[in-house]
Coordinates of C-alpha atoms and ligand atoms in Angstrom, one line a residue:
X175 CA -51.5 -69.3 -63.3
X176 CA -54.2 -66.8 -62.4
X177 CA -55.2 -66.5 -58.7
X178 CA -58.3 -64.7 -57.6
X179 CA -58.0 -62.8 -54.4
X180 CA -60.5 -63.8 -51.7
X181 CA -63.0 -61.1 -50.9
X182 CA -61.9 -59.0 -47.9
X183 CA -63.5 -60.4 -44.7
X184 CA -63.0 -59.5 -41.1
X185 CA -59.5 -58.2 -40.2
X186 CA -57.0 -61.1 -40.1
X187 CA -56.3 -62.2 -36.5
X188 CA -59.5 -60.6 -35.1
X189 CA -61.2 -62.9 -32.6
X190 CA -64.9 -63.2 -32.1
X191 CA -66.0 -60.9 -29.3
X192 CA -66.5 -62.5 -26.0
X193 CA -67.0 -61.1 -22.5
X194 CA -63.5 -60.5 -21.4
X195 CA -62.6 -61.2 -17.8
X196 CA -62.3 -58.1 -15.7
X197 CA -59.0 -57.8 -13.8
X198 CA -59.3 -56.8 -10.2
X199 CA -57.1 -54.1 -8.7
X200 CA -54.7 -55.8 -6.2
X201 CA -56.0 -53.5 -3.4
X202 CA -59.4 -55.1 -3.7
X203 CA -58.2 -58.7 -3.8
X204 CA -59.1 -60.4 -0.5
X205 CA -56.0 -61.7 1.2
X206 CA -57.0 -62.9 4.6
X207 CA -53.8 -64.2 6.0
X208 CA -54.1 -67.2 8.3
X209 CA -51.5 -67.4 11.0
X210 CA -48.4 -69.6 10.4
X211 CA -48.3 -72.9 12.2
X212 CA -45.1 -73.2 14.2
X213 CA -43.7 -76.8 14.0
X214 CA -42.1 -76.4 17.4
X215 CA -38.7 -77.1 15.8
X216 CA -37.0 -73.7 16.0
X217 CA -34.4 -74.5 13.4
X218 CA -37.0 -75.7 10.9
X219 CA -39.3 -72.8 11.6
X220 CA -36.5 -70.4 10.9
X221 CA -35.7 -72.0 7.5
X222 CA -39.4 -71.8 6.7
X223 CA -39.5 -68.1 7.5
X224 CA -41.5 -68.5 10.7
X225 CA -43.5 -71.8 10.6
X226 CA -45.7 -73.5 8.1
X227 CA -48.0 -71.4 5.9
X228 CA -51.5 -72.9 5.8
X229 CA -52.4 -74.3 2.4
X230 CA -48.8 -74.4 1.2
X231 CA -46.9 -77.2 -0.4
X232 CA -43.4 -78.0 0.8
X233 CA -41.0 -80.4 -0.9
X234 CA -38.5 -81.9 1.5
X235 CA -35.7 -83.6 -0.4
X236 CA -32.5 -85.3 0.6
X237 CA -30.3 -88.3 0.2
X238 CA -31.5 -91.7 1.4
X239 CA -31.3 -92.2 5.2
X240 CA -30.5 -88.6 5.9
X241 CA -33.5 -88.1 8.3
X242 CA -36.4 -86.8 6.1
X243 CA -39.0 -89.0 7.7
X244 CA -37.6 -88.2 11.1
X245 CA -37.9 -84.5 10.9
X246 CA -41.3 -84.7 9.2
X247 CA -42.5 -87.0 11.9
X248 CA -41.2 -84.7 14.7
X249 CA -42.9 -81.7 13.1
X250 CA -46.3 -83.5 13.0
X251 CA -45.8 -84.8 16.6
X252 CA -45.3 -81.2 17.8
X253 CA -48.3 -80.0 15.9
X254 CA -50.4 -82.8 17.3
X255 CA -49.2 -82.0 20.8
X256 CA -50.3 -78.4 20.3
X257 CA -53.8 -79.6 19.4
X258 CA -53.5 -79.5 15.6
X259 CA -55.0 -82.1 13.2
X260 CA -52.3 -84.1 11.5
X261 CA -51.9 -87.0 9.1
X262 CA -48.9 -89.1 8.1
X263 CA -49.2 -91.0 4.8
X264 CA -46.5 -93.6 4.2
X265 CA -46.2 -95.3 0.8
X266 CA -42.7 -96.3 1.6
X267 CA -42.6 -98.0 5.0
X268 CA -45.1 -100.2 6.6
X269 CA -47.3 -98.8 9.5
X270 CA -45.2 -100.9 11.9
X271 CA -41.9 -99.3 10.7
X272 CA -43.4 -95.8 11.1
X273 CA -44.5 -96.8 14.6
X274 CA -41.0 -98.0 15.5
X275 CA -39.6 -94.6 14.5
X276 CA -42.3 -92.8 16.4
X277 CA -41.4 -94.8 19.5
X278 CA -37.8 -93.4 19.2
X279 CA -39.2 -89.8 18.9
X280 CA -41.4 -89.9 22.0
X281 CA -44.9 -90.1 23.2
X282 CA -46.4 -87.2 21.1
X283 CA -45.2 -88.9 17.8
X284 CA -47.4 -91.9 18.6
X285 CA -50.5 -89.6 18.6
X286 CA -50.1 -88.8 14.9
X287 CA -52.7 -90.7 12.8
X288 CA -51.2 -92.6 9.9
X289 CA -52.3 -94.1 6.6
X290 CA -50.2 -96.7 4.8
X291 CA -51.8 -96.0 1.5
X292 CA -49.9 -95.6 -1.6
X293 CA -52.7 -94.5 -4.0
X294 CA -53.1 -90.8 -4.8
X295 CA -56.9 -91.2 -5.0
X296 CA -57.1 -92.7 -1.5
X297 CA -54.8 -89.9 -0.1
X298 CA -57.0 -87.2 -1.8
X299 CA -60.2 -88.6 -0.2
X300 CA -58.5 -88.9 3.2
X301 CA -57.6 -85.2 3.0
X302 CA -61.1 -84.4 2.0
X303 CA -62.6 -86.3 5.0
X304 CA -60.0 -85.7 7.7
X305 CA -59.2 -82.1 6.8
X306 CA -55.8 -82.1 8.7
X307 CA -53.9 -78.9 9.3
X308 CA -50.7 -80.5 8.2
X309 CA -50.1 -83.8 6.3
X310 CA -46.8 -85.5 5.4
X311 CA -46.6 -87.6 2.2
X312 CA -43.7 -90.0 2.5
X313 CA -42.8 -90.1 -0.3
X314 CA -44.2 -88.4 -3.4
X315 CA -42.5 -91.0 -5.6
X316 CA -44.4 -93.9 -4.1
X317 CA -47.9 -92.6 -4.7
X318 CA -49.7 -94.8 -7.3
X319 CA -51.4 -92.7 -10.0
X320 CA -53.7 -94.2 -12.5
X321 CA -52.1 -94.9 -15.9
X322 CA -48.6 -93.9 -14.9
X323 CA -45.7 -95.9 -13.5
X324 CA -45.1 -95.1 -9.9
X325 CA -42.1 -92.9 -9.4
X326 CA -42.0 -91.8 -13.1
X327 CA -41.8 -88.1 -13.8
X328 CA -45.4 -88.2 -15.2
X329 CA -46.8 -89.8 -12.0
X330 CA -44.9 -87.5 -9.7
X331 CA -46.0 -84.4 -11.5
X332 CA -49.6 -85.6 -11.7
X333 CA -49.7 -86.4 -8.0
X334 CA -48.2 -83.1 -7.1
X335 CA -50.6 -81.1 -9.2
X336 CA -53.6 -82.9 -7.7
X337 CA -52.2 -82.4 -4.2
X338 CA -51.5 -78.8 -4.9
X339 CA -55.1 -78.2 -5.8
X340 CA -56.3 -80.1 -2.7
X341 CA -53.9 -78.2 -0.4
X342 CA -55.2 -74.8 -1.6
X343 CA -58.8 -75.7 -1.6
X344 CA -58.8 -77.4 1.8
X345 CA -56.2 -75.2 3.4
X346 CA -54.0 -78.1 4.3
X347 CA -50.2 -77.7 4.5
X348 CA -48.6 -80.6 2.7
X349 CA -45.1 -81.7 3.2
X350 CA -44.0 -83.9 0.3
X351 CA -40.9 -86.0 0.9
X352 CA -38.9 -86.6 -2.2
X353 CA -35.8 -88.7 -2.8
X354 CA -32.8 -87.2 -4.4
X355 CA -29.6 -88.9 -5.3
X356 CA -26.3 -87.2 -4.4
X357 CA -26.3 -85.5 -7.9
X358 CA -30.0 -84.5 -7.4
X359 CA -30.7 -86.3 -10.6
X360 CA -33.4 -88.8 -9.8
X361 CA -36.5 -88.5 -11.9
X362 CA -39.2 -86.6 -10.1
X363 CA -38.4 -84.0 -7.5
X364 CA -36.4 -81.6 -9.6
X365 CA -39.2 -81.6 -12.1
X366 CA -41.7 -80.3 -9.6
X367 CA -39.7 -77.6 -7.9
X368 CA -41.7 -74.9 -9.8
X369 CA -45.0 -76.4 -8.7
X370 CA -44.4 -76.2 -4.9
X371 CA -44.2 -73.1 -2.6
X372 CA -41.1 -74.2 -0.8
X373 CA -38.2 -76.6 -1.5
X374 CA -36.2 -77.7 1.5
X375 CA -33.0 -79.7 1.2
X376 CA -31.7 -81.9 4.0
X377 CA -28.1 -82.7 3.8
X378 CA -25.2 -84.1 5.8
X379 CA -22.4 -86.6 5.6
X380 CA -22.9 -90.3 6.1
X381 CA -20.0 -90.6 8.6
X382 CA -21.1 -87.6 10.8
X383 CA -24.2 -86.9 12.8
X384 CA -24.6 -83.3 11.8
X385 CA -27.4 -82.4 9.4
X386 CA -28.2 -79.1 7.7
X387 CA -31.5 -78.0 6.4
X388 CA -31.7 -75.2 3.9
X389 CA -34.4 -73.7 1.7
X390 CA -33.6 -73.7 -2.1
X391 CA -36.8 -71.9 -2.8
X392 CA -39.3 -70.2 -0.5
X393 CA -42.3 -68.2 -1.7
X394 CA -43.0 -67.0 1.9
X395 CA -39.5 -66.2 3.2
X396 CA -35.8 -65.8 2.6
X397 CA -33.7 -68.7 1.4
X398 CA -30.6 -67.7 3.2
X399 CA -31.2 -69.3 6.6
X400 CA -29.9 -72.7 7.6
X401 CA -31.0 -75.1 10.3
X402 CA -28.5 -77.3 12.0
X403 CA -29.3 -80.6 13.6
X404 CA -27.6 -83.7 15.1
X405 CA -29.0 -87.2 14.6
X406 CA -29.3 -89.0 17.9
X407 CA -31.1 -92.1 19.2
X408 CA -34.1 -90.0 20.2
X409 CA -34.3 -88.2 16.8
X410 CA -32.9 -85.0 15.5
X411 CA -31.6 -82.5 18.1
X412 CA -31.4 -78.9 17.3
X413 CA -27.9 -77.4 17.3
X414 CA -28.7 -73.8 18.4
X415 CA -25.1 -72.7 18.6
X416 CA -23.3 -74.4 15.7
X417 CA -20.1 -72.4 16.2
X418 CA -19.6 -73.9 19.6
X419 CA -20.2 -77.4 18.3
X420 CA -18.1 -77.1 15.1
X421 CA -15.0 -75.5 16.7
X422 CA -15.4 -77.1 20.2
X423 CA -13.2 -80.1 19.1
X424 CA -10.6 -78.0 17.3
X425 CA -7.1 -78.1 18.6
X426 CA -4.4 -75.6 17.8
X427 CA -2.3 -77.8 15.6
X428 CA -0.6 -77.5 12.2
X429 CA -3.2 -77.9 9.4
X430 CA -6.2 -76.7 11.5
X431 CA -7.7 -73.3 11.0
X432 CA -10.9 -71.7 12.2
X433 CA -12.7 -69.5 9.8
X434 CA -16.0 -67.6 9.8
X435 CA -18.4 -68.9 7.1
X436 CA -21.4 -66.8 5.8
X437 CA -24.7 -68.6 6.2
X438 CA -27.9 -66.6 6.6
X439 CA -28.1 -64.3 9.5
X440 CA -25.8 -66.4 11.7
X441 CA -22.2 -66.5 10.7
X442 CA -21.0 -69.9 12.0
X443 CA -17.4 -70.5 12.9
X444 CA -16.0 -73.7 11.3
X445 CA -12.8 -75.7 11.6
X446 CA -11.0 -76.5 8.3
X447 CA -8.4 -79.2 8.5
X448 CA -5.7 -79.8 5.9
X449 CA -3.9 -83.1 6.1
X450 CA -0.6 -82.8 4.3
X451 CA 2.1 -85.4 3.8
X452 CA 5.8 -84.5 3.0
X453 CA 5.3 -85.7 -0.6
Ligands
ATP665 N1 -31.3 -95.5 17.2 C1 -30.8 -94.6 16.5 N2 -29.8 -93.8 16.9 C2 -29.2 -92.9 16.1 N3 -29.6 -92.7 14.8 C3 -30.5 -93.4 14.3 C4 -31.2 -94.4 15.1 N4 -32.1 -95.0 14.3 C5 -32.0 -94.4 13.1 N5 -31.1 -93.5 13.1 C6 -30.7 -92.6 12.0 O1 -31.8 -92.2 11.3 C7 -31.6 -92.3 9.9 C8 -32.9 -92.7 9.2 O2 -33.8 -91.6 9.4 P1 -35.0 -91.5 8.4 O3 -35.7 -92.8 8.3 O4 -35.8 -90.3 8.9 O5 -34.3 -91.1 7.0 P2 -35.0 -90.8 5.6 O6 -34.2 -89.7 5.0 O7 -36.4 -90.7 5.8 O8 -34.5 -92.2 4.9 P3 -35.2 -92.9 3.6 O9 -34.5 -92.3 2.5 O10 -34.8 -94.3 3.8 O11 -36.7 -92.7 3.7 C9 -30.6 -93.4 9.8 O12 -29.8 -93.3 8.7 C10 -29.8 -93.2 11.1 O13 -28.7 -92.3 10.8
MG666 MG1 -38.0 -91.9 4.9

């Protein structure tokens, strides 16, 4: 079969000429740095690398009941007490439930404005009109997004992208609370770690009151620092000297040993117990 070659045209792969964008030397990029907002919780500020960065997105994950809403509520209460504009959005608990927690946390927590509004659209317009310095979304899985099942990976991603855009444009710091199972496998939060600036993980044991906060990712600071808290009736109390607390109860007995662990810039002393039976 005879094939006629097509007449030679423009070079294959050549694109039509268009005004190409001109890259800017980094030295000329404007980078006004707004001051960080201290949350007033020293252990949290240390993990963040020195407070909240305005316009940033923080994902706060942890197992059910660990204290995510408590620490977020306490941070907003401190910001409000310092004269900052705050907003607490709850798609998970009723306004009355959030109020009951705030009563536990103290007077300042009751000054935080709240919105029991599980739709993404409503949250975006509230951010637009209220322009808070910091806003907590509790939780990102409960936001209703048009045309996607709440809590599905698609909905969580869409909500996060829209919130990211709003946070940068309005200079609002957003703390998104996300649920994780013990295995970290629940649909949602893991899928959006790359979208957010900072991923914090709150962990602890069900039987004990100690809680540890660590950063798994931080675009504005190190990820090696940990914050230690204790859950009490009045909320989370900072444990500023973990070594004293962890080894304070240790007794010189067979099976108990004290060792120095490496965690961030503070090497805590911990007690390790081995319970051994003759068999
Ligand atoms: N009066 C109290 N005294 C001591 N601890 C309390 C008291 N009330 C609540 N708690 C603790 O607070 C925890 C709940 O905290 P919080 O609601 O902040 O958790 P969460 O991580 O937001 O949970 P969820 O996954 O349900 O949203 C409880 O599991 C309990 O340990
Ligand atoms: Mg909660």
